[in-house]
Coordinates of C-alpha atoms and ligand atoms in Angstrom, one line a residue:
M1 CA -4.9 21.2 13.6
K2 CA -7.1 20.0 10.7
V3 CA -5.2 18.8 7.5
L4 CA -6.8 18.3 4.3
G5 CA -5.1 15.4 2.5
I6 CA -5.2 14.5 -1.2
E7 CA -4.2 11.3 -2.7
S8 CA -4.1 10.6 -6.4
S9 CA -0.9 8.5 -7.1
C10 CA -2.6 5.7 -8.9
D11 CA -6.3 4.9 -9.6
E12 CA -8.1 6.3 -6.5
T13 CA -9.2 9.8 -6.1
S14 CA -9.2 10.4 -2.4
V15 CA -9.5 13.5 -0.3
A16 CA -9.7 13.3 3.6
V17 CA -9.7 15.7 6.7
V18 CA -7.8 14.5 9.7
E19 CA -7.3 16.2 13.0
D20 CA -3.9 16.3 14.8
G21 CA -2.6 13.4 12.8
K22 CA -5.2 11.1 14.5
V23 CA -8.9 11.6 14.2
I24 CA -10.4 11.0 10.8
F25 CA -13.2 13.5 10.1
S26 CA -13.8 12.3 6.7
N27 CA -12.0 10.0 4.1
I28 CA -13.7 10.0 0.7
I29 CA -12.3 7.4 -1.7
A30 CA -13.5 7.4 -5.4
T31 CA -12.3 4.4 -7.1
Q32 CA -11.7 4.1 -10.9
I33 CA -11.6 0.2 -10.9
A34 CA -14.7 0.0 -13.2
F35 CA -12.7 2.1 -15.9
H36 CA -9.5 0.1 -15.7
K37 CA -10.9 -3.5 -15.3
L38 CA -11.7 -3.5 -19.1
Y39 CA -7.9 -3.5 -19.6
G40 CA -7.0 -5.7 -16.8
G41 CA -4.8 -3.0 -15.2
V42 CA -4.5 0.7 -14.6
V43 CA -4.3 2.7 -17.9
P44 CA -2.3 5.9 -16.8
E45 CA -4.1 8.4 -19.1
I46 CA -7.6 7.3 -18.1
A47 CA -6.5 7.5 -14.5
S48 CA -5.3 11.2 -14.9
R49 CA -8.5 12.0 -16.8
K50 CA -10.7 10.5 -14.0
H51 CA -8.7 12.4 -11.3
I52 CA -9.2 15.7 -13.0
E53 CA -13.1 15.0 -13.5
W54 CA -13.5 13.9 -10.0
I55 CA -11.2 15.8 -7.6
T56 CA -13.4 18.8 -7.0
L57 CA -16.5 16.7 -6.2
V58 CA -14.4 14.4 -3.9
T59 CA -12.9 17.5 -2.2
K60 CA -16.3 19.0 -1.6
K61 CA -17.6 15.8 -0.1
A62 CA -14.7 15.4 2.2
I63 CA -15.3 18.9 3.6
K64 CA -19.1 18.4 3.8
D65 CA -18.8 15.0 5.6
A66 CA -16.3 16.5 8.0
C67 CA -18.9 19.2 8.8
L68 CA -16.4 22.0 8.1
S69 CA -15.9 24.6 5.6
L70 CA -12.6 25.1 3.7
K71 CA -11.6 28.1 5.8
D72 CA -11.4 25.7 8.9
I73 CA -8.4 23.7 7.3
D74 CA -4.9 24.5 8.6
G75 CA -2.8 23.0 5.9
V76 CA -3.1 20.9 2.6
A77 CA -1.0 17.7 2.4
V78 CA -0.7 16.0 -1.0
T79 CA 1.0 12.9 -2.2
N80 CA 3.6 14.0 -4.8
R81 CA 5.7 10.8 -4.9
P82 CA 6.1 8.0 -6.0
G83 CA 3.4 7.1 -8.4
L84 CA 2.1 7.6 -11.9
A85 CA 3.3 11.0 -12.9
G86 CA 0.2 12.2 -14.6
S87 CA -2.1 11.1 -11.8
L88 CA 0.2 12.7 -9.2
I89 CA 0.2 16.1 -11.2
V90 CA -3.5 16.3 -10.9
G91 CA -3.7 15.9 -7.1
L92 CA -0.6 18.2 -6.6
T93 CA -1.6 21.0 -8.7
Y94 CA -5.2 20.9 -7.3
G95 CA -3.7 20.8 -3.7
K96 CA -1.2 23.6 -4.5
A97 CA -4.0 25.7 -5.9
L98 CA -6.2 25.1 -2.9
A99 CA -3.4 26.0 -0.4
Y100 CA -2.5 29.1 -2.3
S101 CA -6.2 30.4 -2.5
L102 CA -6.8 29.6 1.2
D103 CA -3.5 31.1 2.1
R104 CA -2.6 27.9 4.0
P105 CA 0.7 25.9 4.0
F106 CA 1.3 23.1 1.6
I107 CA 3.0 19.9 2.5
A108 CA 4.2 17.3 -0.1
V109 CA 4.0 13.7 1.3
N110 CA 5.6 10.5 0.3
H111 CA 3.0 7.8 -0.5
I112 CA 5.1 5.0 1.0
L113 CA 5.5 6.7 4.3
G114 CA 1.7 7.4 4.2
H115 CA 1.0 3.7 3.8
L116 CA 3.1 3.0 6.9
Y117 CA 1.3 5.9 8.8
A118 CA -2.1 4.3 8.3
S119 CA -1.6 2.2 11.5
H120 CA -1.1 5.4 13.5
L121 CA -4.6 6.8 12.7
N122 CA -7.0 6.5 15.5
S123 CA -9.5 4.1 14.0
A124 CA -6.5 2.0 12.9
S125 CA -6.1 -0.2 15.8
K126 CA -7.6 -1.2 19.1
E127 CA -4.2 -1.0 20.4
L128 CA -2.3 2.2 20.9
A129 CA -0.4 3.3 17.8
P130 CA 3.0 1.8 17.3
E131 CA 5.9 3.4 18.8
Y132 CA 9.1 4.0 16.9
P133 CA 11.3 2.2 16.0
Y134 CA 9.7 -0.7 14.2
L135 CA 9.9 -2.9 11.1
G136 CA 7.8 -1.6 8.4
V137 CA 6.4 -3.8 5.6
L138 CA 5.0 -2.1 2.4
V139 CA 3.1 -4.5 0.2
S140 CA 1.3 -2.8 -2.7
G141 CA 0.8 -2.9 -6.3
G142 CA 3.9 -0.9 -6.9
H143 CA 6.2 -1.9 -4.0
T144 CA 7.3 -4.7 -1.8
L145 CA 9.6 -3.2 0.9
I146 CA 10.9 -4.4 4.2
L147 CA 11.8 -1.2 6.1
V148 CA 13.4 0.0 9.2
V149 CA 11.4 2.9 10.6
T150 CA 12.8 5.1 13.2
N151 CA 10.4 8.0 12.9
Y152 CA 7.6 9.1 10.6
D153 CA 10.0 10.5 8.2
K154 CA 13.1 8.2 8.9
V155 CA 12.6 5.1 6.9
S156 CA 15.5 3.0 5.3
V157 CA 15.1 -0.2 3.2
L158 CA 16.3 -3.5 4.5
G159 CA 15.0 -5.6 1.6
S160 CA 12.8 -5.2 -1.5
T161 CA 11.6 -7.2 -4.5
I162 CA 14.3 -7.7 -7.2
D163 CA 11.5 -7.9 -9.9
D164 CA 7.7 -7.8 -9.6
S165 CA 5.9 -6.5 -6.5
I166 CA 3.6 -8.9 -4.7
G167 CA 0.6 -6.9 -5.7
E168 CA 1.7 -7.0 -9.3
A169 CA 2.1 -10.8 -9.2
F170 CA -1.5 -11.1 -7.8
D171 CA -2.8 -8.8 -10.6
K172 CA -0.9 -10.5 -13.3
V173 CA -1.9 -14.0 -12.3
A174 CA -5.6 -12.8 -12.2
K175 CA -5.3 -11.1 -15.5
Y176 CA -3.8 -14.1 -17.3
Y177 CA -6.5 -16.5 -16.1
G178 CA -9.2 -13.9 -16.9
L179 CA -10.3 -13.5 -13.3
G180 CA -10.7 -9.8 -13.2
Y181 CA -9.1 -6.7 -11.7
P182 CA -7.8 -5.9 -9.2
G183 CA -6.4 -9.4 -8.9
G184 CA -5.6 -9.4 -5.1
V185 CA -9.2 -9.3 -3.8
I186 CA -10.4 -11.8 -6.3
I187 CA -7.6 -14.3 -5.6
E188 CA -8.2 -13.9 -2.0
R189 CA -12.0 -14.6 -2.5
L190 CA -11.4 -17.6 -4.8
S191 CA -8.7 -19.1 -2.5
K192 CA -11.2 -19.6 0.2
E193 CA -12.9 -22.3 -1.9
G194 CA -9.5 -23.8 -2.8
D195 CA -6.9 -26.2 -1.3
K196 CA -3.5 -24.4 -0.7
T197 CA -1.6 -27.7 -1.0
A198 CA -3.0 -28.6 -4.4
F199 CA 0.1 -27.3 -6.3
S200 CA 3.5 -26.7 -5.1
F201 CA 4.9 -23.5 -6.6
P202 CA 8.5 -22.6 -6.1
I203 CA 9.7 -20.4 -3.4
A204 CA 12.4 -18.3 -5.0
K205 CA 15.9 -18.5 -3.4
I206 CA 17.8 -15.5 -4.4
K207 CA 21.6 -16.0 -4.6
G208 CA 24.3 -13.4 -4.1
T209 CA 22.1 -10.5 -3.2
N210 CA 20.7 -9.0 -0.1
K211 CA 19.2 -11.8 2.2
F212 CA 16.1 -9.7 2.9
D213 CA 15.1 -9.3 -0.7
V214 CA 12.3 -11.2 -2.3
S215 CA 11.3 -12.2 -5.9
Y216 CA 8.1 -12.8 -7.5
S217 CA 8.7 -13.3 -11.2
G218 CA 9.6 -17.0 -10.9
L219 CA 6.4 -17.7 -8.9
K220 CA 4.3 -15.7 -11.3
T221 CA 5.8 -17.5 -14.4
A222 CA 5.3 -21.0 -12.7
V223 CA 1.6 -20.2 -12.1
L224 CA 1.2 -19.0 -15.6
H225 CA 2.8 -22.2 -17.0
Q226 CA 0.4 -24.3 -14.9
R227 CA -2.3 -23.3 -17.5
L228 CA -0.4 -24.9 -20.3
K229 CA -0.1 -28.1 -18.3
F230 CA -3.8 -28.1 -17.8
L231 CA -4.5 -27.6 -21.5
R232 CA -2.0 -30.4 -22.4
K233 CA -3.8 -32.7 -20.1
G234 CA -7.2 -31.7 -21.5
K235 CA -8.2 -30.5 -18.0
V236 CA -10.1 -27.3 -17.3
D237 CA -8.3 -24.7 -15.1
D238 CA -8.5 -25.6 -11.6
I239 CA -8.9 -22.0 -10.5
P240 CA -9.7 -22.0 -6.7
N241 CA -6.9 -24.6 -6.0
L242 CA -4.5 -22.6 -8.2
C243 CA -5.5 -19.3 -6.5
A244 CA -5.1 -20.8 -3.0
S245 CA -1.6 -22.5 -3.9
F246 CA -0.4 -19.3 -5.4
Q247 CA -1.5 -17.0 -2.5
E248 CA 0.2 -19.4 -0.1
A249 CA 3.5 -19.3 -1.9
A250 CA 3.4 -15.5 -2.4
C251 CA 2.7 -15.0 1.3
K252 CA 5.2 -17.6 2.5
V253 CA 8.2 -16.0 0.9
L254 CA 7.2 -12.6 2.3
V255 CA 6.6 -13.8 5.8
E256 CA 9.9 -15.8 6.0
K257 CA 11.8 -12.6 5.2
I258 CA 9.8 -10.6 7.7
L259 CA 10.4 -13.1 10.3
L260 CA 14.3 -13.1 9.5
A261 CA 14.3 -9.3 9.5
L262 CA 12.7 -9.3 13.0
E263 CA 15.1 -11.8 14.3
E264 CA 18.2 -10.0 12.9
T265 CA 17.2 -6.5 13.8
G266 CA 15.8 -7.4 17.2
L267 CA 12.9 -4.9 16.5
N268 CA 9.8 -5.9 18.5
K269 CA 7.1 -4.3 16.4
V270 CA 6.1 -4.8 12.9
V271 CA 3.7 -2.4 11.0
I272 CA 2.3 -3.6 7.7
G273 CA 0.8 -1.2 5.0
G274 CA -0.4 -1.2 1.4
G275 CA -3.1 -2.9 -0.5
V276 CA -1.9 -6.5 0.0
A277 CA -1.9 -6.0 3.8
A278 CA -5.8 -6.4 3.3
N279 CA -5.1 -10.1 2.5
S280 CA -6.5 -12.3 5.4
R281 CA -4.2 -15.2 4.6
L282 CA -1.0 -12.9 4.8
R283 CA -2.3 -11.5 8.1
E284 CA -2.9 -15.1 9.5
M285 CA 0.5 -16.5 8.3
L286 CA 2.3 -13.5 9.7
Q287 CA 0.6 -13.7 13.0
E288 CA 1.3 -17.4 13.2
G289 CA 5.0 -16.8 12.3
I290 CA 5.3 -14.1 15.0
N291 CA 3.6 -16.3 17.6
R292 CA 6.2 -19.0 16.7
I293 CA 9.3 -16.8 17.1
S294 CA 8.1 -14.3 19.8
R295 CA 8.5 -15.6 23.2
N296 CA 6.0 -14.2 25.8
N297 CA 4.2 -12.3 22.9
A298 CA 7.2 -9.9 22.8
I299 CA 6.6 -8.9 19.1
T300 CA 3.5 -7.0 18.2
C301 CA 2.1 -6.9 14.8
Y302 CA 0.0 -3.9 13.5
F303 CA -2.4 -4.2 10.6
P304 CA -4.5 -1.1 9.5
P305 CA -8.2 -1.6 9.0
L306 CA -9.0 -2.9 5.5
K307 CA -10.2 0.6 4.3
L308 CA -6.9 2.1 5.2
C309 CA -4.8 -0.6 3.6
T310 CA -5.5 0.5 0.1
D311 CA -4.8 4.0 -1.3
N312 CA -6.5 6.7 0.8
A313 CA -6.0 10.3 1.6
A314 CA -6.4 9.9 5.4
M315 CA -3.0 8.4 5.7
I316 CA -1.6 11.4 3.7
A317 CA -3.4 14.1 5.8
G318 CA -2.4 12.2 9.1
L319 CA 1.3 12.1 8.2
G320 CA 1.1 15.7 6.7
Y321 CA 0.2 17.0 10.2
H322 CA 3.6 15.9 11.6
Y323 CA 5.4 18.0 8.9
L324 CA 3.1 20.9 9.5
K325 CA 3.5 20.8 13.3
E326 CA 7.3 21.1 12.8
G327 CA 7.0 23.9 10.1
R328 CA 8.3 21.7 7.4
T329 CA 6.2 22.9 4.6
N330 CA 7.0 22.9 1.0
P331 CA 7.2 25.7 -1.7
L332 CA 4.5 25.9 -4.4
E333 CA 7.4 25.0 -6.9
E334 CA 7.4 21.4 -5.7
S335 CA 7.0 18.8 -8.4
V336 CA 6.2 15.1 -8.7
K337 CA 8.5 12.1 -8.7
A338 CA 7.5 8.7 -10.2
R339 CA 10.0 6.7 -8.3
I340 CA 11.4 6.3 -4.8
S341 CA 14.6 8.3 -4.2
Y342 CA 17.0 8.1 -1.3
K343 CA 19.3 10.5 0.6
D344 CA 21.9 8.9 2.8
G345 CA 19.9 5.6 2.7
I346 CA 16.7 7.3 4.0
I347 CA 13.6 7.4 1.7
E348 CA 13.2 11.0 0.7
Ligands
KG4_401 O1 -1.8 0.1 -1.9 P1 -2.5 0.1 -3.1 O2 -4.0 0.4 -3.1 O3 -1.9 0.7 -4.3 C1 -0.6 1.0 -4.5 O4 0.0 1.8 -3.9 O5 -0.1 0.2 -5.5 O6 -2.4 -1.5 -3.6 C2 -3.0 -2.1 -4.7 C3 -2.7 -3.5 -4.7 C4 -3.1 -4.3 -5.9 O7 -2.1 -5.0 -6.5 C5 -4.2 -5.2 -5.4 O8 -4.4 -6.3 -6.2 C6 -3.6 -5.4 -4.0 O9 -3.1 -4.2 -3.6 N1 -4.6 -6.0 -3.1 C7 -4.7 -7.2 -2.6 C8 -5.8 -7.2 -1.7 N2 -6.5 -6.0 -1.8 C9 -5.7 -5.3 -2.7 N3 -3.8 -8.2 -2.6 C10 -4.0 -9.4 -1.9 N4 -5.1 -9.6 -1.3 C11 -6.0 -8.5 -1.1 N5 -7.2 -8.7 -0.3
ZN402 ZN1 -0.6 2.7 -2.4

């Protein structure tokens, strides 16, 4: 079965065609970065307007690159939650209209579950796709979640950030120091020229809450205050060292919680998804940590290829296939949700 996926939850307009939840025929990603970087972050109204301008062209290209015509599509899967409401509405309305006009089923897909699914796509890994259950880690601009995943649609939250997400911390630090947008990629690049031990930023200890939770606002504030210290001493900003030290602290706090979660749940696989999963230092630190706690390489870590870490429609089409196969399609009355919601502890 060939599913056409649509992703428009934030600032990428993406359409993909994926066969049987595995094989990517096409995955077109039109990024709006050039329009948002002037403001140092995503401007929701600009995002919605760009989606509406681009979505038809991106869909046509996805169909053309897949060497198919629209009538070959068996179903249309669209991200409808969570994300920027105005952006989601564009993709959802377009996808519903497409499904209706083609007389094909429509599937509403959760973006977070989509990110985790990226490691199940064929090109995702040299190894076989991860088998359930596993520990899921979602690290993006909107979320920082440590998850227990027992099936493609059965995901519960073990820990999360109590304030900023990790991607937001990267973006805000970059914005404050005038480094550009999106911050994650830029900080990672600058870190390569810096010394990660140059500054010692605090690793937040969270009291009285869930032991798997993380916090990024204290780290972010410490990094921002460092600038005032530079200025007081009459020194110019020491950007590469600052980036490397911040990146190290941001990854360390997360890796510690992932390792704790692996030890306490006894799960032997960890699957990472979301934009920050593209960070090479995070990948390295997590793999080192796993090698340390995992006897006889008993724990496997799955990272999607870089293109499938950030927002893309292939992960939505791939996941949508499983719902379609089980006949779990949605009515055309389906709407969008800006935030995550739960039913009996499972992400809806
Ligand atoms: O998953 P994503 O594309 O969108 C959301 O669902 O939020 O993630 C975007 C986030 C941004 O905060 C961006 O700065 C971050 O992922 N990011 C990175 C890297 N590439 C993207 N953070 C650290 N290192 C990277 N290489
Ligand atoms: Zn995302």
